[in-house]
């Protein structure tokens, strides 16, 4: 009885552990969003980090970011009015992330919780939950990035 209980507890613990065998998200992807087409290029270095370039064509917008998969917040942008920080961590084969938007004027924080993973056809899926400053769910978004051949 005690052995089966211990195995059950270990199974639960390992279900949400950081993965040392993370999938390689490296590649070039495209997605058709409601306002524009986007391209995403990811270059991943093991399970430690990845560089991403995001091109959105309608607004002629380009963003370059580095994701560090250590589960701690890193500031990715700061201005006179806002600080944006992000943390990324592998849980099994899913990359979990949180983005925080802290407004300097009033200290309010908005955040996004997201997950990225490869589906069965090796395309990238991103699921986001977007929260207002009172932690009320504002919206959900799922983006399917098709891998370029």
mmCIF file of N, CA and C in Angstrom:
data_model
loop_
_atom_site.group_PDB
_atom_site.id
_atom_site.type_symbol
_atom_site.label_atom_id
_atom_site.label_comp_id
_atom_site.label_asym_id
_atom_site.label_seq_id
_atom_site.Cartn_x
_atom_site.Cartn_y
_atom_site.Cartn_z
ATOM 1 N N UNK A 1 0.820 -1.193 0.000
ATOM 2 C CA UNK A 1 0.000 0.000 0.000
ATOM 3 C C UNK A 1 0.867 1.262 0.000
ATOM 4 N N UNK A 2 1.894 1.296 0.872
ATOM 5 C CA UNK A 2 2.763 2.467 0.945
ATOM 6 C C UNK A 2 3.559 2.643 -0.338
ATOM 7 N N UNK A 3 3.995 1.561 -0.971
ATOM 8 C CA UNK A 3 4.773 1.649 -2.198
ATOM 9 C C UNK A 3 3.947 2.230 -3.333
ATOM 10 N N UNK A 4 2.709 1.797 -3.493
ATOM 11 C CA UNK A 4 1.871 2.320 -4.575
ATOM 12 C C UNK A 4 1.551 3.797 -4.348
ATOM 13 N N UNK A 5 1.368 4.210 -3.096
ATOM 14 C CA UNK A 5 1.121 5.611 -2.786
ATOM 15 C C UNK A 5 2.340 6.456 -3.146
ATOM 16 N N UNK A 6 3.535 5.965 -2.846
ATOM 17 C CA UNK A 6 4.773 6.672 -3.161
ATOM 18 C C UNK A 6 4.946 6.791 -4.670
ATOM 19 N N UNK A 7 4.673 5.735 -5.403
ATOM 20 C CA UNK A 7 4.771 5.783 -6.870
ATOM 21 C C UNK A 7 3.778 6.783 -7.428
ATOM 22 N N UNK A 8 2.560 6.824 -6.874
ATOM 23 C CA UNK A 8 1.548 7.784 -7.305
ATOM 24 C C UNK A 8 2.030 9.219 -7.064
ATOM 25 N N UNK A 9 2.598 9.507 -5.893
ATOM 26 C CA UNK A 9 3.109 10.847 -5.596
ATOM 27 C C UNK A 9 4.256 11.239 -6.519
ATOM 28 N N UNK A 10 5.155 10.301 -6.775
ATOM 29 C CA UNK A 10 6.268 10.581 -7.689
ATOM 30 C C UNK A 10 5.760 10.867 -9.093
ATOM 31 N N UNK A 11 4.776 10.142 -9.535
ATOM 32 C CA UNK A 11 4.202 10.370 -10.872
ATOM 33 C C UNK A 11 3.605 11.761 -10.973
ATOM 34 N N UNK A 12 2.922 12.202 -9.928
ATOM 35 C CA UNK A 12 2.348 13.550 -9.928
ATOM 36 C C UNK A 12 3.452 14.596 -9.944
ATOM 37 N N UNK A 13 4.491 14.394 -9.150
ATOM 38 C CA UNK A 13 5.595 15.358 -9.087
ATOM 39 C C UNK A 13 6.295 15.488 -10.434
ATOM 40 N N UNK A 14 6.562 14.376 -11.086
ATOM 41 C CA UNK A 14 7.292 14.427 -12.347
ATOM 42 C C UNK A 14 6.442 14.905 -13.507
ATOM 43 N N UNK A 15 5.143 14.919 -13.355
ATOM 44 C CA UNK A 15 4.258 15.362 -14.421
ATOM 45 C C UNK A 15 4.486 16.837 -14.747
ATOM 46 N N UNK A 16 4.863 17.635 -13.786
ATOM 47 C CA UNK A 16 5.043 19.059 -14.010
ATOM 48 C C UNK A 16 6.468 19.515 -13.835
ATOM 49 N N UNK A 17 7.445 18.664 -14.060
ATOM 50 C CA UNK A 17 8.832 19.051 -13.870
ATOM 51 C C UNK A 17 9.404 19.665 -15.135
ATOM 52 N N UNK A 18 10.479 20.395 -14.956
ATOM 53 C CA UNK A 18 11.182 20.980 -16.088
ATOM 54 C C UNK A 18 11.786 19.854 -16.903
ATOM 55 N N UNK A 19 11.638 19.969 -18.210
ATOM 56 C CA UNK A 19 12.095 18.902 -19.092
ATOM 57 C C UNK A 19 13.530 19.130 -19.527
ATOM 58 N N UNK A 20 14.332 18.091 -19.430
ATOM 59 C CA UNK A 20 15.691 18.160 -19.968
ATOM 60 C C UNK A 20 15.696 17.738 -21.431
ATOM 61 N N UNK A 21 14.612 17.173 -21.905
ATOM 62 C CA UNK A 21 14.482 16.743 -23.298
ATOM 63 C C UNK A 21 13.428 17.586 -23.998
ATOM 64 N N UNK A 22 13.633 18.875 -24.024
ATOM 65 C CA UNK A 22 12.661 19.770 -24.635
ATOM 66 C C UNK A 22 12.706 19.626 -26.161
ATOM 67 N N UNK A 23 11.579 19.854 -26.829
ATOM 68 C CA UNK A 23 11.592 19.801 -28.289
ATOM 69 C C UNK A 23 12.325 21.012 -28.853
ATOM 70 N N UNK A 24 12.860 20.868 -30.042
ATOM 71 C CA UNK A 24 13.547 21.969 -30.718
ATOM 72 C C UNK A 24 12.524 22.742 -31.539
ATOM 73 N N UNK A 25 12.234 23.969 -31.140
ATOM 74 C CA UNK A 25 11.268 24.815 -31.836
ATOM 75 C C UNK A 25 11.892 25.551 -33.020
ATOM 76 N N UNK A 26 13.180 25.368 -33.249
ATOM 77 C CA UNK A 26 13.870 26.090 -34.326
ATOM 78 C C UNK A 26 13.161 25.889 -35.658
ATOM 79 N N UNK A 27 13.032 26.986 -36.398
ATOM 80 C CA UNK A 27 12.427 26.907 -37.722
ATOM 81 C C UNK A 27 11.821 28.223 -38.133
ATOM 82 N N UNK A 28 11.285 28.241 -39.331
ATOM 83 C CA UNK A 28 10.594 29.403 -39.878
ATOM 84 C C UNK A 28 9.118 29.057 -39.994
ATOM 85 N N UNK A 29 8.269 29.960 -39.494
ATOM 86 C CA UNK A 29 6.834 29.722 -39.430
ATOM 87 C C UNK A 29 6.076 30.905 -40.012
ATOM 88 N N UNK A 30 4.851 30.651 -40.473
ATOM 89 C CA UNK A 30 3.947 31.714 -40.918
ATOM 90 C C UNK A 30 2.593 31.499 -40.243
ATOM 91 N N UNK A 31 1.886 32.604 -40.036
ATOM 92 C CA UNK A 31 0.539 32.537 -39.478
ATOM 93 C C UNK A 31 -0.294 33.651 -40.092
ATOM 94 N N UNK A 32 -1.553 33.364 -40.331
ATOM 95 C CA UNK A 32 -2.489 34.360 -40.847
ATOM 96 C C UNK A 32 -3.369 34.810 -39.680
ATOM 97 N N UNK A 33 -3.105 36.021 -39.185
ATOM 98 C CA UNK A 33 -3.916 36.587 -38.115
ATOM 99 C C UNK A 33 -5.013 37.453 -38.734
ATOM 100 N N UNK A 34 -5.965 37.862 -37.941
ATOM 101 C CA UNK A 34 -7.094 38.620 -38.485
ATOM 102 C C UNK A 34 -6.656 39.942 -39.118
ATOM 103 N N UNK A 35 -5.623 40.576 -38.543
ATOM 104 C CA UNK A 35 -5.214 41.870 -39.084
ATOM 105 C C UNK A 35 -4.054 41.790 -40.068
ATOM 106 N N UNK A 36 -3.303 40.687 -40.086
ATOM 107 C CA UNK A 36 -2.130 40.626 -40.952
ATOM 108 C C UNK A 36 -1.515 39.230 -40.942
ATOM 109 N N UNK A 37 -0.681 38.986 -41.932
ATOM 110 C CA UNK A 37 0.145 37.777 -41.929
ATOM 111 C C UNK A 37 1.407 38.060 -41.127
ATOM 112 N N UNK A 38 1.916 37.039 -40.458
ATOM 113 C CA UNK A 38 3.136 37.191 -39.684
ATOM 114 C C UNK A 38 4.100 36.067 -40.024
ATOM 115 N N UNK A 39 5.370 36.343 -39.828
ATOM 116 C CA UNK A 39 6.407 35.330 -39.944
ATOM 117 C C UNK A 39 7.165 35.289 -38.637
ATOM 118 N N UNK A 40 7.549 34.088 -38.237
ATOM 119 C CA UNK A 40 8.266 33.879 -36.993
ATOM 120 C C UNK A 40 9.456 32.986 -37.278
ATOM 121 N N UNK A 41 10.622 33.443 -36.876
ATOM 122 C CA UNK A 41 11.841 32.659 -37.037
ATOM 123 C C UNK A 41 12.404 32.395 -35.642
ATOM 124 N N UNK A 42 12.612 31.122 -35.321
ATOM 125 C CA UNK A 42 13.139 30.745 -34.005
ATOM 126 C C UNK A 42 14.436 29.974 -34.188
ATOM 127 N N UNK A 43 15.455 30.375 -33.438
ATOM 128 C CA UNK A 43 16.726 29.653 -33.375
ATOM 129 C C UNK A 43 16.939 29.271 -31.920
ATOM 130 N N UNK A 44 16.801 27.989 -31.639
ATOM 131 C CA UNK A 44 16.879 27.505 -30.261
ATOM 132 C C UNK A 44 18.246 26.913 -29.976
ATOM 133 N N UNK A 45 18.750 27.182 -28.779
ATOM 134 C CA UNK A 45 20.022 26.631 -28.312
ATOM 135 C C UNK A 45 19.713 25.678 -27.164
ATOM 136 N N UNK A 46 19.623 24.398 -27.466
ATOM 137 C CA UNK A 46 19.330 23.391 -26.446
ATOM 138 C C UNK A 46 18.059 23.711 -25.690
ATOM 139 N N UNK A 47 18.041 23.406 -24.415
ATOM 140 C CA UNK A 47 16.893 23.691 -23.552
ATOM 141 C C UNK A 47 17.123 24.948 -22.728
ATOM 142 N N UNK A 48 18.158 25.747 -23.089
ATOM 143 C CA UNK A 48 18.510 26.919 -22.300
ATOM 144 C C UNK A 48 17.887 28.212 -22.800
ATOM 145 N N UNK A 49 17.846 28.412 -24.129
ATOM 146 C CA UNK A 49 17.363 29.700 -24.644
ATOM 147 C C UNK A 49 17.019 29.586 -26.121
ATOM 148 N N UNK A 50 16.363 30.640 -26.630
ATOM 149 C CA UNK A 50 16.052 30.735 -28.054
ATOM 150 C C UNK A 50 16.005 32.201 -28.447
ATOM 151 N N UNK A 51 16.385 32.472 -29.678
ATOM 152 C CA UNK A 51 16.233 33.803 -30.262
ATOM 153 C C UNK A 51 15.062 33.741 -31.224
ATOM 154 N N UNK A 52 14.216 34.771 -31.189
ATOM 155 C CA UNK A 52 13.040 34.797 -32.052
ATOM 156 C C UNK A 52 12.949 36.144 -32.757
ATOM 157 N N UNK A 53 12.586 36.089 -34.030
ATOM 158 C CA UNK A 53 12.318 37.291 -34.823
ATOM 159 C C UNK A 53 10.886 37.170 -35.317
ATOM 160 N N UNK A 54 10.072 38.191 -35.015
ATOM 161 C CA UNK A 54 8.651 38.207 -35.336
ATOM 162 C C UNK A 54 8.414 39.357 -36.293
ATOM 163 N N UNK A 55 7.970 39.047 -37.522
ATOM 164 C CA UNK A 55 7.660 40.071 -38.524
ATOM 165 C C UNK A 55 6.168 40.090 -38.785
ATOM 166 N N UNK A 56 5.564 41.262 -38.619
ATOM 167 C CA UNK A 56 4.137 41.436 -38.876
ATOM 168 C C UNK A 56 4.030 42.474 -39.990
ATOM 169 N N UNK A 57 3.380 42.113 -41.094
ATOM 170 C CA UNK A 57 3.503 42.894 -42.318
ATOM 171 C C UNK A 57 2.527 44.053 -42.445
ATOM 172 N N UNK A 58 1.333 43.958 -41.946
ATOM 173 C CA UNK A 58 0.360 45.031 -42.122
ATOM 174 C C UNK A 58 0.835 46.322 -41.469
ATOM 175 N N UNK A 59 1.365 46.201 -40.246
ATOM 176 C CA UNK A 59 1.849 47.380 -39.525
ATOM 177 C C UNK A 59 3.351 47.588 -39.688
ATOM 178 N N UNK A 60 3.986 46.759 -40.527
ATOM 179 C CA UNK A 60 5.419 46.846 -40.775
ATOM 180 C C UNK A 60 6.189 46.839 -39.447
ATOM 181 N N UNK A 61 5.931 45.817 -38.644
ATOM 182 C CA UNK A 61 6.462 45.709 -37.289
ATOM 183 C C UNK A 61 7.405 44.516 -37.196
ATOM 184 N N UNK A 62 8.559 44.727 -36.574
ATOM 185 C CA UNK A 62 9.514 43.642 -36.351
ATOM 186 C C UNK A 62 9.942 43.668 -34.883
ATOM 187 N N UNK A 63 9.952 42.489 -34.278
ATOM 188 C CA UNK A 63 10.357 42.346 -32.893
ATOM 189 C C UNK A 63 11.390 41.243 -32.809
ATOM 190 N N UNK A 64 12.480 41.516 -32.112
ATOM 191 C CA UNK A 64 13.513 40.507 -31.888
ATOM 192 C C UNK A 64 13.632 40.301 -30.385
ATOM 193 N N UNK A 65 13.551 39.039 -29.964
ATOM 194 C CA UNK A 65 13.598 38.729 -28.538
ATOM 195 C C UNK A 65 14.488 37.531 -28.288
ATOM 196 N N UNK A 66 14.967 37.457 -27.063
ATOM 197 C CA UNK A 66 15.652 36.254 -26.610
ATOM 198 C C UNK A 66 14.867 35.694 -25.441
ATOM 199 N N UNK A 67 14.546 34.411 -25.526
ATOM 200 C CA UNK A 67 13.839 33.716 -24.465
ATOM 201 C C UNK A 67 14.838 32.876 -23.696
ATOM 202 N N UNK A 68 14.890 33.071 -22.391
ATOM 203 C CA UNK A 68 15.768 32.280 -21.527
ATOM 204 C C UNK A 68 14.866 31.360 -20.717
ATOM 205 N N UNK A 69 15.099 30.064 -20.833
ATOM 206 C CA UNK A 69 14.196 29.059 -20.271
ATOM 207 C C UNK A 69 14.558 28.684 -18.836
ATOM 208 N N UNK A 70 14.746 29.676 -17.969
ATOM 209 C CA UNK A 70 15.149 29.374 -16.592
ATOM 210 C C UNK A 70 14.035 29.612 -15.572
ATOM 211 N N UNK A 71 12.858 30.030 -16.017
ATOM 212 C CA UNK A 71 11.732 30.203 -15.116
ATOM 213 C C UNK A 71 11.782 31.451 -14.253
ATOM 214 N N UNK A 72 12.706 32.378 -14.536
ATOM 215 C CA UNK A 72 12.763 33.630 -13.782
ATOM 216 C C UNK A 72 12.462 34.800 -14.719
ATOM 217 N N UNK A 73 11.965 35.892 -14.154
ATOM 218 C CA UNK A 73 11.613 37.057 -14.969
ATOM 219 C C UNK A 73 12.864 37.777 -15.459
ATOM 220 N N UNK A 74 12.820 38.194 -16.727
ATOM 221 C CA UNK A 74 13.862 39.002 -17.355
ATOM 222 C C UNK A 74 13.179 40.200 -18.008
ATOM 223 N N UNK A 75 13.728 41.387 -17.783
ATOM 224 C CA UNK A 75 13.166 42.590 -18.410
ATOM 225 C C UNK A 75 13.494 42.551 -19.898
ATOM 226 N N UNK A 76 12.438 42.688 -20.729
ATOM 227 C CA UNK A 76 12.629 42.671 -22.183
ATOM 228 C C UNK A 76 12.426 44.044 -22.801
ATOM 229 N N UNK A 77 11.814 44.968 -22.048
ATOM 230 C CA UNK A 77 11.606 46.328 -22.554
ATOM 231 C C UNK A 77 11.345 47.241 -21.365
ATOM 232 N N UNK A 78 11.894 48.460 -21.434
ATOM 233 C CA UNK A 78 11.620 49.462 -20.404
ATOM 234 C C UNK A 78 11.627 50.844 -21.031
ATOM 235 N N UNK A 79 10.628 51.647 -20.650
ATOM 236 C CA UNK A 79 10.557 53.039 -21.086
ATOM 237 C C UNK A 79 10.213 53.898 -19.871
ATOM 238 N N UNK A 80 9.894 55.152 -20.103
ATOM 239 C CA UNK A 80 9.505 56.037 -19.003
ATOM 240 C C UNK A 80 8.171 55.637 -18.379
ATOM 241 N N UNK A 81 7.350 54.891 -19.138
ATOM 242 C CA UNK A 81 6.001 54.602 -18.669
ATOM 243 C C UNK A 81 5.728 53.133 -18.343
ATOM 244 N N UNK A 82 6.542 52.207 -18.871
ATOM 245 C CA UNK A 82 6.213 50.793 -18.715
ATOM 246 C C UNK A 82 7.477 49.938 -18.624
ATOM 247 N N UNK A 83 7.357 48.822 -17.902
ATOM 248 C CA UNK A 83 8.402 47.800 -17.865
ATOM 249 C C UNK A 83 7.739 46.484 -18.271
ATOM 250 N N UNK A 84 8.310 45.832 -19.273
ATOM 251 C CA UNK A 84 7.812 44.531 -19.705
ATOM 252 C C UNK A 84 8.843 43.486 -19.326
ATOM 253 N N UNK A 85 8.390 42.472 -18.600
ATOM 254 C CA UNK A 85 9.283 41.377 -18.230
ATOM 255 C C UNK A 85 8.616 40.053 -18.588
ATOM 256 N N UNK A 86 9.462 39.049 -18.850
ATOM 257 C CA UNK A 86 8.969 37.743 -19.276
ATOM 258 C C UNK A 86 9.755 36.643 -18.588
ATOM 259 N N UNK A 87 9.081 35.508 -18.374
ATOM 260 C CA UNK A 87 9.783 34.311 -17.923
ATOM 261 C C UNK A 87 9.278 33.135 -18.748
ATOM 262 N N UNK A 88 10.180 32.198 -19.012
ATOM 263 C CA UNK A 88 9.892 31.018 -19.831
ATOM 264 C C UNK A 88 10.445 29.786 -19.139
ATOM 265 N N UNK A 89 9.691 28.699 -19.221
ATOM 266 C CA UNK A 89 10.149 27.456 -18.606
ATOM 267 C C UNK A 89 9.493 26.266 -19.304
ATOM 268 N N UNK A 90 10.309 25.250 -19.560
ATOM 269 C CA UNK A 90 9.792 24.008 -20.127
ATOM 270 C C UNK A 90 9.104 23.191 -19.038
ATOM 271 N N UNK A 91 7.925 22.707 -19.323
ATOM 272 C CA UNK A 91 7.247 21.716 -18.494
ATOM 273 C C UNK A 91 6.918 20.570 -19.449
ATOM 274 N N UNK A 92 7.655 19.491 -19.288
ATOM 275 C CA UNK A 92 7.593 18.368 -20.226
ATOM 276 C C UNK A 92 7.909 18.892 -21.623
ATOM 277 N N UNK A 93 7.018 18.767 -22.592
ATOM 278 C CA UNK A 93 7.310 19.224 -23.962
ATOM 279 C C UNK A 93 6.599 20.530 -24.301
ATOM 280 N N UNK A 94 6.113 21.244 -23.294
ATOM 281 C CA UNK A 94 5.387 22.498 -23.503
ATOM 282 C C UNK A 94 6.189 23.635 -22.886
ATOM 283 N N UNK A 95 6.384 24.710 -23.657
ATOM 284 C CA UNK A 95 7.059 25.897 -23.155
ATOM 285 C C UNK A 95 6.008 26.819 -22.537
ATOM 286 N N UNK A 96 6.073 27.013 -21.233
ATOM 287 C CA UNK A 96 5.156 27.906 -20.532
ATOM 288 C C UNK A 96 5.834 29.267 -20.378
ATOM 289 N N UNK A 97 5.036 30.331 -20.529
ATOM 290 C CA UNK A 97 5.611 31.661 -20.339
ATOM 291 C C UNK A 97 4.611 32.586 -19.677
ATOM 292 N N UNK A 98 5.161 33.642 -19.069
ATOM 293 C CA UNK A 98 4.351 34.713 -18.501
ATOM 294 C C UNK A 98 4.985 36.030 -18.900
ATOM 295 N N UNK A 99 4.150 36.939 -19.378
ATOM 296 C CA UNK A 99 4.577 38.305 -19.689
ATOM 297 C C UNK A 99 3.882 39.231 -18.702
ATOM 298 N N UNK A 100 4.642 40.182 -18.132
ATOM 299 C CA UNK A 100 4.059 41.170 -17.230
ATOM 300 C C UNK A 100 4.315 42.558 -17.795
ATOM 301 N N UNK A 101 3.260 43.365 -17.808
ATOM 302 C CA UNK A 101 3.328 44.746 -18.261
ATOM 303 C C UNK A 101 3.047 45.622 -17.045
ATOM 304 N N UNK A 102 4.107 46.216 -16.474
ATOM 305 C CA UNK A 102 3.974 47.021 -15.256
ATOM 306 C C UNK A 102 4.034 48.501 -15.639
ATOM 307 N N UNK A 103 2.940 49.214 -15.318
ATOM 308 C CA UNK A 103 2.865 50.629 -15.629
ATOM 309 C C UNK A 103 3.468 51.433 -14.487
ATOM 310 N N UNK A 104 4.446 52.263 -14.799
ATOM 311 C CA UNK A 104 5.179 53.003 -13.772
ATOM 312 C C UNK A 104 4.323 54.052 -13.083
ATOM 313 N N UNK A 105 3.393 54.638 -13.793
ATOM 314 C CA UNK A 105 2.579 55.725 -13.245
ATOM 315 C C UNK A 105 1.764 55.274 -12.036
ATOM 316 N N UNK A 106 1.082 54.135 -12.159
ATOM 317 C CA UNK A 106 0.198 53.706 -11.080
ATOM 318 C C UNK A 106 0.541 52.323 -10.511
ATOM 319 N N UNK A 107 1.574 51.676 -11.034
ATOM 320 C CA UNK A 107 1.989 50.377 -10.523
ATOM 321 C C UNK A 107 1.115 49.206 -10.941
ATOM 322 N N UNK A 108 0.099 49.468 -11.767
ATOM 323 C CA UNK A 108 -0.777 48.390 -12.211
ATOM 324 C C UNK A 108 -0.019 47.414 -13.103
ATOM 325 N N UNK A 109 -0.446 46.150 -13.038
ATOM 326 C CA UNK A 109 0.203 45.104 -13.812
ATOM 327 C C UNK A 109 -0.844 44.352 -14.628
ATOM 328 N N UNK A 110 -0.592 44.222 -15.905
ATOM 329 C CA UNK A 110 -1.382 43.338 -16.763
ATOM 330 C C UNK A 110 -0.470 42.182 -17.126
ATOM 331 N N UNK A 111 -1.042 41.008 -17.404
ATOM 332 C CA UNK A 111 -0.176 39.879 -17.720
ATOM 333 C C UNK A 111 -0.813 38.954 -18.730
ATOM 334 N N UNK A 112 0.047 38.185 -19.354
ATOM 335 C CA UNK A 112 -0.353 37.146 -20.288
ATOM 336 C C UNK A 112 0.300 35.847 -19.849
ATOM 337 N N UNK A 113 -0.487 34.793 -19.761
ATOM 338 C CA UNK A 113 0.031 33.456 -19.506
ATOM 339 C C UNK A 113 -0.118 32.664 -20.800
ATOM 340 N N UNK A 114 0.963 32.011 -21.218
ATOM 341 C CA UNK A 114 0.899 31.309 -22.494
ATOM 342 C C UNK A 114 1.632 29.994 -22.490
ATOM 343 N N UNK A 115 1.357 29.243 -23.536
ATOM 344 C CA UNK A 115 1.976 27.944 -23.769
ATOM 345 C C UNK A 115 2.309 27.839 -25.245
ATOM 346 N N UNK A 116 3.466 27.258 -25.553
ATOM 347 C CA UNK A 116 3.859 26.997 -26.937
ATOM 348 C C UNK A 116 4.300 25.543 -27.030
ATOM 349 N N UNK A 117 3.899 24.891 -28.115
ATOM 350 C CA UNK A 117 4.261 23.496 -28.315
ATOM 351 C C UNK A 117 4.144 23.139 -29.792
ATOM 352 N N UNK A 118 4.786 22.042 -30.171
ATOM 353 C CA UNK A 118 4.681 21.530 -31.531
ATOM 354 C C UNK A 118 3.536 20.531 -31.579
ATOM 355 N N UNK A 119 2.688 20.637 -32.624
ATOM 356 C CA UNK A 119 1.597 19.676 -32.760
ATOM 357 C C UNK A 119 2.084 18.452 -33.551
ATOM 358 N N UNK A 120 1.165 17.565 -33.894
ATOM 359 C CA UNK A 120 1.535 16.313 -34.557
ATOM 360 C C UNK A 120 2.148 16.516 -35.937
ATOM 361 N N UNK A 121 1.830 17.626 -36.600
ATOM 362 C CA UNK A 121 2.405 17.904 -37.917
ATOM 363 C C UNK A 121 3.662 18.770 -37.830
ATOM 364 N N UNK A 122 4.172 18.959 -36.607
ATOM 365 C CA UNK A 122 5.396 19.718 -36.344
ATOM 366 C C UNK A 122 5.234 21.220 -36.583
ATOM 367 N N UNK A 123 3.990 21.701 -36.548
ATOM 368 C CA UNK A 123 3.723 23.129 -36.599
ATOM 369 C C UNK A 123 3.679 23.653 -35.161
ATOM 370 N N UNK A 124 3.852 24.946 -35.006
ATOM 371 C CA UNK A 124 3.912 25.561 -33.685
ATOM 372 C C UNK A 124 2.539 26.092 -33.292
ATOM 373 N N UNK A 125 2.120 25.796 -32.083
ATOM 374 C CA UNK A 125 0.848 26.289 -31.558
ATOM 375 C C UNK A 125 1.155 27.156 -30.338
ATOM 376 N N UNK A 126 0.534 28.335 -30.291
ATOM 377 C CA UNK A 126 0.674 29.230 -29.137
ATOM 378 C C UNK A 126 -0.714 29.526 -28.588
ATOM 379 N N UNK A 127 -0.906 29.254 -27.314
ATOM 380 C CA UNK A 127 -2.173 29.529 -26.632
ATOM 381 C C UNK A 127 -1.908 30.568 -25.554
ATOM 382 N N UNK A 128 -2.745 31.634 -25.521
ATOM 383 C CA UNK A 128 -2.539 32.730 -24.567
ATOM 384 C C UNK A 128 -3.805 32.998 -23.781
ATOM 385 N N UNK A 129 -3.641 33.302 -22.499
ATOM 386 C CA UNK A 129 -4.702 33.844 -21.658
ATOM 387 C C UNK A 129 -4.249 35.238 -21.259
ATOM 388 N N UNK A 130 -5.061 36.249 -21.556
ATOM 389 C CA UNK A 130 -4.693 37.646 -21.330
ATOM 390 C C UNK A 130 -5.519 38.182 -20.164
ATOM 391 N N UNK A 131 -4.824 38.746 -19.161
ATOM 392 C CA UNK A 131 -5.477 39.210 -17.944
ATOM 393 C C UNK A 131 -5.338 40.716 -17.784
ATOM 394 N N UNK A 132 -6.407 41.336 -17.286
ATOM 395 C CA UNK A 132 -6.389 42.759 -16.965
ATOM 396 C C UNK A 132 -5.676 42.974 -15.645
ATOM 397 N N UNK A 133 -5.528 44.251 -15.258
ATOM 398 C CA UNK A 133 -4.775 44.557 -14.037
ATOM 399 C C UNK A 133 -5.435 44.013 -12.771
ATOM 400 N N UNK A 134 -6.715 43.712 -12.782
ATOM 401 C CA UNK A 134 -7.379 43.139 -11.614
ATOM 402 C C UNK A 134 -7.362 41.611 -11.657
ATOM 403 N N UNK A 135 -6.546 41.044 -12.522
ATOM 404 C CA UNK A 135 -6.401 39.599 -12.716
ATOM 405 C C UNK A 135 -7.657 38.948 -13.291
ATOM 406 N N UNK A 136 -8.524 39.761 -13.868
ATOM 407 C CA UNK A 136 -9.710 39.240 -14.542
ATOM 408 C C UNK A 136 -9.320 38.843 -15.961
ATOM 409 N N UNK A 137 -9.776 37.677 -16.389
ATOM 410 C CA UNK A 137 -9.466 37.203 -17.734
ATOM 411 C C UNK A 137 -10.089 38.131 -18.758
ATOM 412 N N UNK A 138 -9.257 38.693 -19.620
ATOM 413 C CA UNK A 138 -9.704 39.626 -20.650
ATOM 414 C C UNK A 138 -10.017 38.891 -21.945
ATOM 415 N N UNK A 139 -9.184 37.898 -22.276
ATOM 416 C CA UNK A 139 -9.415 37.161 -23.514
ATOM 417 C C UNK A 139 -8.456 35.999 -23.669
ATOM 418 N N UNK A 140 -8.770 35.166 -24.635
ATOM 419 C CA UNK A 140 -7.940 34.011 -24.969
ATOM 420 C C UNK A 140 -7.610 34.090 -26.449
ATOM 421 N N UNK A 141 -6.440 33.579 -26.811
ATOM 422 C CA UNK A 141 -6.042 33.578 -28.210
ATOM 423 C C UNK A 141 -5.226 32.320 -28.490
ATOM 424 N N UNK A 142 -5.504 31.693 -29.612
ATOM 425 C CA UNK A 142 -4.708 30.565 -30.084
ATOM 426 C C UNK A 142 -4.195 30.915 -31.467
ATOM 427 N N UNK A 143 -2.882 30.783 -31.646
ATOM 428 C CA UNK A 143 -2.254 31.084 -32.937
ATOM 429 C C UNK A 143 -1.601 29.808 -33.443
ATOM 430 N N UNK A 144 -1.881 29.479 -34.693
ATOM 431 C CA UNK A 144 -1.266 28.321 -35.344
ATOM 432 C C UNK A 144 -0.231 28.831 -36.332
ATOM 433 N N UNK A 145 1.031 28.528 -36.068
ATOM 434 C CA UNK A 145 2.133 28.908 -36.948
ATOM 435 C C UNK A 145 2.482 27.695 -37.799
ATOM 436 N N UNK A 146 2.308 27.811 -39.099
ATOM 437 C CA UNK A 146 2.649 26.716 -40.014
ATOM 438 C C UNK A 146 4.142 26.748 -40.312
ATOM 439 N N UNK A 147 4.775 25.597 -40.178
ATOM 440 C CA UNK A 147 6.201 25.500 -40.445
ATOM 441 C C UNK A 147 6.429 25.604 -41.947
ATOM 442 N N UNK A 148 7.352 26.495 -42.340
ATOM 443 C CA UNK A 148 7.709 26.614 -43.756
ATOM 444 C C UNK A 148 8.544 25.399 -44.161
ATOM 445 N N UNK A 149 8.284 24.910 -45.310
ATOM 446 C CA UNK A 149 9.028 23.739 -45.810
ATOM 447 C C UNK A 149 10.328 24.171 -46.443
#
